[in-house]
Short mmCIF file of C-alpha atoms (C1' of nucleotides) in Angstrom, two decimals:
data_model
loop_
_atom_site.label_atom_id
_atom_site.label_comp_id
_atom_site.label_asym_id
_atom_site.label_seq_id
_atom_site.Cartn_x
_atom_site.Cartn_y
_atom_site.Cartn_z
CA UNK Z 1 19.85 -12.56 -9.35
CA UNK Z 2 16.39 -13.65 -10.31
CA UNK Z 3 12.72 -12.81 -10.48
CA UNK Z 4 10.84 -14.01 -7.41
CA UNK Z 5 8.66 -16.98 -8.32
CA UNK Z 6 5.54 -18.67 -7.01
CA UNK Z 7 7.44 -20.63 -4.38
CA UNK Z 8 8.68 -17.39 -2.85
CA UNK Z 9 5.18 -16.03 -2.36
CA UNK Z 10 3.43 -19.24 -1.29
CA UNK Z 11 4.90 -19.14 2.20
CA UNK Z 12 3.92 -17.70 5.54
CA UNK Z 13 3.23 -14.00 5.25
CA UNK Z 14 5.62 -12.77 7.93
CA UNK Z 15 8.54 -14.52 6.25
CA UNK Z 16 7.58 -13.11 2.87
CA UNK Z 17 7.20 -9.62 4.38
CA UNK Z 18 10.73 -9.73 5.78
CA UNK Z 19 12.31 -11.29 2.71
CA UNK Z 20 10.76 -8.75 0.37
CA UNK Z 21 12.90 -6.08 2.02
CA UNK Z 22 15.84 -5.16 -0.19
CA UNK Z 23 14.25 -6.64 -3.32
CA UNK Z 24 13.42 -4.47 -6.34
CA UNK Z 25 9.82 -3.92 -7.43
CA UNK Z 26 9.48 -3.36 -11.18
CA UNK Z 27 6.56 -2.08 -13.24
CA UNK Z 28 7.09 -2.41 -16.96
CA UNK Z 29 4.71 -1.60 -19.81
CA UNK Z 30 5.14 -1.11 -23.55
CA UNK Z 31 5.81 2.58 -22.84
CA UNK Z 32 8.01 2.69 -19.77
CA UNK Z 33 9.83 0.86 -17.01
CA UNK Z 34 10.12 2.03 -13.41
CA UNK Z 35 11.61 0.38 -10.35
CA UNK Z 36 12.20 0.85 -6.63
CA UNK Z 37 13.83 -1.09 -3.81
CA UNK Z 38 11.40 -2.27 -1.12
CA UNK Z 39 12.34 -0.74 2.25
CA UNK Z 40 9.10 -1.07 4.25
CA UNK Z 41 6.39 -3.77 4.35
CA UNK Z 42 3.44 -4.82 6.49
CA UNK Z 43 1.95 -8.29 6.90
CA UNK Z 44 -1.85 -8.72 6.90
CA UNK Z 45 -2.84 -12.10 8.25
CA UNK Z 46 -6.49 -12.58 7.43
CA UNK Z 47 -8.84 -14.17 8.44
CA UNK Z 48 -7.65 -13.94 12.08
CA UNK Z 49 -6.12 -10.44 11.80
CA UNK Z 50 -8.56 -7.67 12.74
CA UNK Z 51 -6.53 -5.17 10.71
CA UNK Z 52 -6.93 -7.15 7.46
CA UNK Z 53 -9.63 -6.56 4.87
CA UNK Z 54 -10.14 -10.33 4.85
CA UNK Z 55 -10.72 -10.49 8.61
CA UNK Z 56 -13.30 -13.10 9.58
CA UNK Z 57 -13.19 -14.58 6.10
CA UNK Z 58 -14.86 -11.57 4.49
CA UNK Z 59 -15.01 -12.08 0.75
CA UNK Z 60 -16.26 -8.89 -0.87
CA UNK Z 61 -15.47 -8.04 -4.50
CA UNK Z 62 -12.60 -5.84 -3.37
CA UNK Z 63 -10.71 -8.51 -1.41
CA UNK Z 64 -11.51 -11.47 -3.63
CA UNK Z 65 -8.01 -11.53 -5.15
CA UNK Z 66 -6.55 -12.12 -1.68
CA UNK Z 67 -7.99 -15.64 -1.90
CA UNK Z 68 -5.77 -16.42 -4.89
CA UNK Z 69 -2.48 -18.21 -4.43
CA UNK Z 70 0.57 -16.09 -3.61
CA UNK Z 71 2.07 -13.82 -6.25
CA UNK Z 72 -0.93 -11.74 -7.34
CA UNK Z 73 -1.21 -7.98 -6.99
CA UNK Z 74 -3.92 -6.57 -4.73
CA UNK Z 75 -4.43 -2.83 -5.20
CA UNK Z 76 -7.21 -1.00 -3.39
CA UNK Z 77 -8.39 2.59 -3.20
CA UNK Z 78 -8.08 4.33 0.16
CA UNK Z 79 -9.68 7.59 1.27
CA UNK Z 80 -11.18 7.94 -2.19
CA UNK Z 81 -7.99 9.38 -3.62
CA UNK Z 82 -5.04 7.04 -3.14
CA UNK Z 83 -4.08 3.47 -3.94
CA UNK Z 84 -2.25 0.88 -1.86
CA UNK Z 85 -0.20 -1.88 -3.47
CA UNK Z 86 -0.08 -5.36 -1.91
CA UNK Z 87 1.29 -8.74 -2.91
CA UNK Z 88 -0.87 -11.75 -2.11
CA UNK Z 89 0.84 -14.54 -0.16
CA UNK Z 90 0.15 -18.12 0.92
CA UNK Z 91 -1.75 -20.89 -0.81
CA UNK Z 92 -5.07 -20.47 -2.54
CA UNK Z 93 -7.96 -19.94 -0.09
CA UNK Z 94 -5.88 -18.31 2.67
CA UNK Z 95 -6.41 -14.55 2.17
CA UNK Z 96 -3.17 -12.93 3.32
CA UNK Z 97 -0.99 -10.24 1.76
CA UNK Z 98 1.96 -7.91 2.19
CA UNK Z 99 1.41 -4.16 1.92
CA UNK Z 100 4.35 -2.36 0.30
CA UNK Z 101 4.68 0.84 2.33
CA UNK Z 102 7.86 2.45 0.97
CA UNK Z 103 10.46 2.18 -1.77
CA UNK Z 104 13.83 3.65 -2.52
CA UNK Z 105 13.83 4.88 -6.14
CA UNK Z 106 16.06 2.74 -8.38
CA UNK Z 107 15.11 3.26 -12.01
CA UNK Z 108 13.42 6.06 -13.91
CA UNK Z 109 13.43 8.82 -11.30
CA UNK Z 110 12.48 11.17 -14.13
CA UNK Z 111 9.15 9.38 -14.59
CA UNK Z 112 8.63 9.32 -10.83
CA UNK Z 113 9.24 13.06 -10.48
CA UNK Z 114 6.88 13.82 -13.35
CA UNK Z 115 4.12 11.62 -11.95
CA UNK Z 116 4.47 12.93 -8.37
CA UNK Z 117 5.21 16.62 -8.91
CA UNK Z 118 4.78 17.32 -12.65
CA UNK Z 119 8.39 18.45 -12.72
CA UNK Z 120 11.69 17.16 -13.98
CA UNK Z 121 13.81 15.28 -11.44
CA UNK Z 122 16.51 17.93 -11.69
CA UNK Z 123 14.01 20.61 -10.65
CA UNK Z 124 12.63 19.06 -7.45
CA UNK Z 125 13.87 19.77 -3.92
CA UNK Z 126 15.68 17.32 -1.66
CA UNK Z 127 12.47 17.13 0.37
CA UNK Z 128 10.56 16.15 -2.75
CA UNK Z 129 13.18 13.55 -3.67
CA UNK Z 130 12.59 11.91 -0.31
CA UNK Z 131 8.83 12.20 -0.79
CA UNK Z 132 8.83 10.41 -4.16
CA UNK Z 133 8.10 6.95 -2.75
CA UNK Z 134 8.16 7.07 1.08
CA UNK Z 135 4.55 6.01 1.64
CA UNK Z 136 2.05 3.48 0.24
CA UNK Z 137 0.00 6.05 -1.68
CA UNK Z 138 3.03 7.96 -2.90
CA UNK Z 139 4.80 4.93 -4.32
CA UNK Z 140 1.68 3.93 -6.25
CA UNK Z 141 1.65 7.34 -7.92
CA UNK Z 142 5.38 7.21 -8.66
CA UNK Z 143 5.28 3.61 -9.92
CA UNK Z 144 2.07 4.05 -11.96
CA UNK Z 145 0.22 1.41 -9.95
CA UNK Z 146 -3.55 1.88 -10.05
CA UNK Z 147 -6.85 0.07 -10.60
CA UNK Z 148 -5.56 -1.25 -13.92
CA UNK Z 149 -2.78 -3.10 -12.15
CA UNK Z 150 -5.05 -4.86 -9.66
CA UNK Z 151 -5.22 -8.65 -10.05
CA UNK Z 152 -2.02 -9.10 -12.04
CA UNK Z 153 -0.12 -12.36 -11.68
CA UNK Z 154 3.39 -11.23 -10.82
CA UNK Z 155 4.86 -14.66 -11.59
CA UNK Z 156 3.76 -14.69 -15.24
CA UNK Z 157 4.80 -12.10 -17.82
CA UNK Z 158 2.29 -10.91 -20.37
CA UNK Z 159 4.59 -8.44 -22.13
CA UNK Z 160 2.01 -5.64 -21.98
CA UNK Z 161 1.80 -4.60 -18.34
CA UNK Z 162 4.08 -6.54 -16.03
CA UNK Z 163 4.76 -6.19 -12.32
CA UNK Z 164 7.43 -8.34 -10.73
CA UNK Z 165 10.05 -8.36 -7.99
CA UNK Z 166 13.73 -8.75 -8.75
CA UNK Z 167 16.38 -10.11 -6.39
CA UNK Z 168 19.66 -8.38 -7.17
CA UNK Z 169 21.46 -9.87 -4.20
CA UNK Z 170 21.33 -6.80 -1.94
CA UNK Z 171 21.44 -8.08 1.63
CA UNK Z 172 23.62 -5.67 3.58
CA UNK Z 173 21.05 -4.27 6.03
CA UNK Z 174 19.29 -4.90 9.34
CA UNK Z 175 15.55 -5.50 9.64
CA UNK Z 176 13.50 -3.68 12.25
CA UNK Z 177 10.02 -4.82 13.35
CA UNK Z 178 7.36 -2.45 14.69
CA UNK Z 179 3.60 -1.96 14.96
CA UNK Z 180 1.65 -1.35 11.78
CA UNK Z 181 0.54 2.16 10.81
CA UNK Z 182 -3.01 3.57 10.95
CA UNK Z 183 -4.87 0.47 12.10
CA UNK Z 184 -6.33 1.89 15.33
CA UNK Z 185 -9.50 -0.07 14.72
CA UNK Z 186 -7.76 -3.46 15.01
CA UNK Z 187 -8.12 -3.90 18.80
CA UNK Z 188 -5.73 -6.57 20.10
CA UNK Z 189 -3.96 -6.65 16.74
CA UNK Z 190 -2.96 -2.98 16.95
CA UNK Z 191 0.40 -3.71 18.53
CA UNK Z 192 1.43 -6.81 16.61
CA UNK Z 193 4.98 -6.18 15.31
CA UNK Z 194 4.11 -6.96 11.71
CA UNK Z 195 5.64 -3.92 10.09
CA UNK Z 196 9.16 -4.45 8.77
CA UNK Z 197 11.66 -1.83 7.68
CA UNK Z 198 15.26 -1.60 6.51
CA UNK Z 199 16.85 0.00 9.55
CA UNK Z 200 17.97 3.56 8.93
CA UNK Z 201 16.79 3.77 5.34
CA UNK Z 202 15.92 7.33 4.35
CA UNK Z 203 12.77 6.32 2.50
CA UNK Z 204 11.01 4.56 5.40
CA UNK Z 205 7.66 6.32 5.78
CA UNK Z 206 7.83 7.11 9.47
CA UNK Z 207 10.24 6.50 12.32
"C1'" DC Q 1 -30.17 3.65 -0.48
"C1'" DA Q 2 -28.07 6.46 3.15
"C1'" DG Q 3 -24.41 6.73 6.44
"C1'" DA Q 4 -19.91 6.03 8.13
"C1'" DA Q 5 -15.29 4.66 7.99
"C1'" DG Q 6 -10.97 4.38 5.98
"C1'" DA Q 7 -3.76 -0.23 5.43
"C1'" DT Q 8 -3.25 8.28 3.12
"C1'" DC Q 9 -1.33 12.65 1.92
"C1'" DC Q 10 -0.54 17.47 2.24
"C1'" DC Q 11 -0.19 21.76 4.30
"C1'" DC Q 12 -0.21 24.36 8.24
"C1'" DT Q 13 1.59 25.61 12.99
"C1'" DG I 1 1.09 16.90 15.44
"C1'" DG I 2 -3.47 18.05 13.73
"C1'" DG I 3 -7.22 18.88 10.41
"C1'" DG I 4 -9.19 18.86 5.83
"C1'" DA I 5 -9.55 16.81 1.21
"C1'" DT I 6 -12.22 13.43 -1.22
"C1'" DC I 7 -14.91 9.37 -2.61
"C1'" DT I 8 -14.90 4.23 -2.71
"C1'" DT I 9 -16.47 0.39 -0.22
"C1'" DC I 10 -19.24 -1.91 2.83
"C1'" DT I 11 -22.98 -2.38 6.14
"C1'" DG I 12 -27.49 -2.03 7.90
"C1'" DC I 13 -32.12 -0.64 7.43
#
DNA sequence: CAGAAGATCCCCT
DNA sequence: GGGGATCTTCTGC
């Protein structure tokens, strides 16, 4: 029962990707708190990984935070309309990260329902309940993770806008590995089994 | 500075 | 399972 610290994140990215499964991601501000259990992750192993934004050692303004030591948030805009939330891993200078692809809602489903569908949780369908956080863009909407939350150190609390991951001891599940989603451009890295899911979880984005 | 691509989602069939 | 929405980011000229 503890908040994951720097030592957790400064390790090899595949290990961190697997061990993040089952942990609880929390976003807490002065106005609200919202949380979800991580059920799907993907490892991005720049600079060698052709699917990673940091492939080949690219260091554009967008990916710069990936060069920080593990434990920082990396949030980028995709398709002009959605955000993707990542956690930087490894030691400073090695630009790797874990994409959080799906969550199971844990706390403040009312806020999630309002942010996703502008409706109260009690008024949404079972389909919409499942759709609250079962994708990288969806969970960012539900968890209020946007540009403002990019480059936050998740190992240090500031009391104003904190993101961190909580280990509540949940371990009763099997891990499944598969190919990452929507990286057709990554050539020989397309089929690397670097996507990890909690087997059978209802909130996994895609079978 | 223009052009193209993109770690997605939603709605339709 | 496929196409459109929508616009940021990066690359090349």
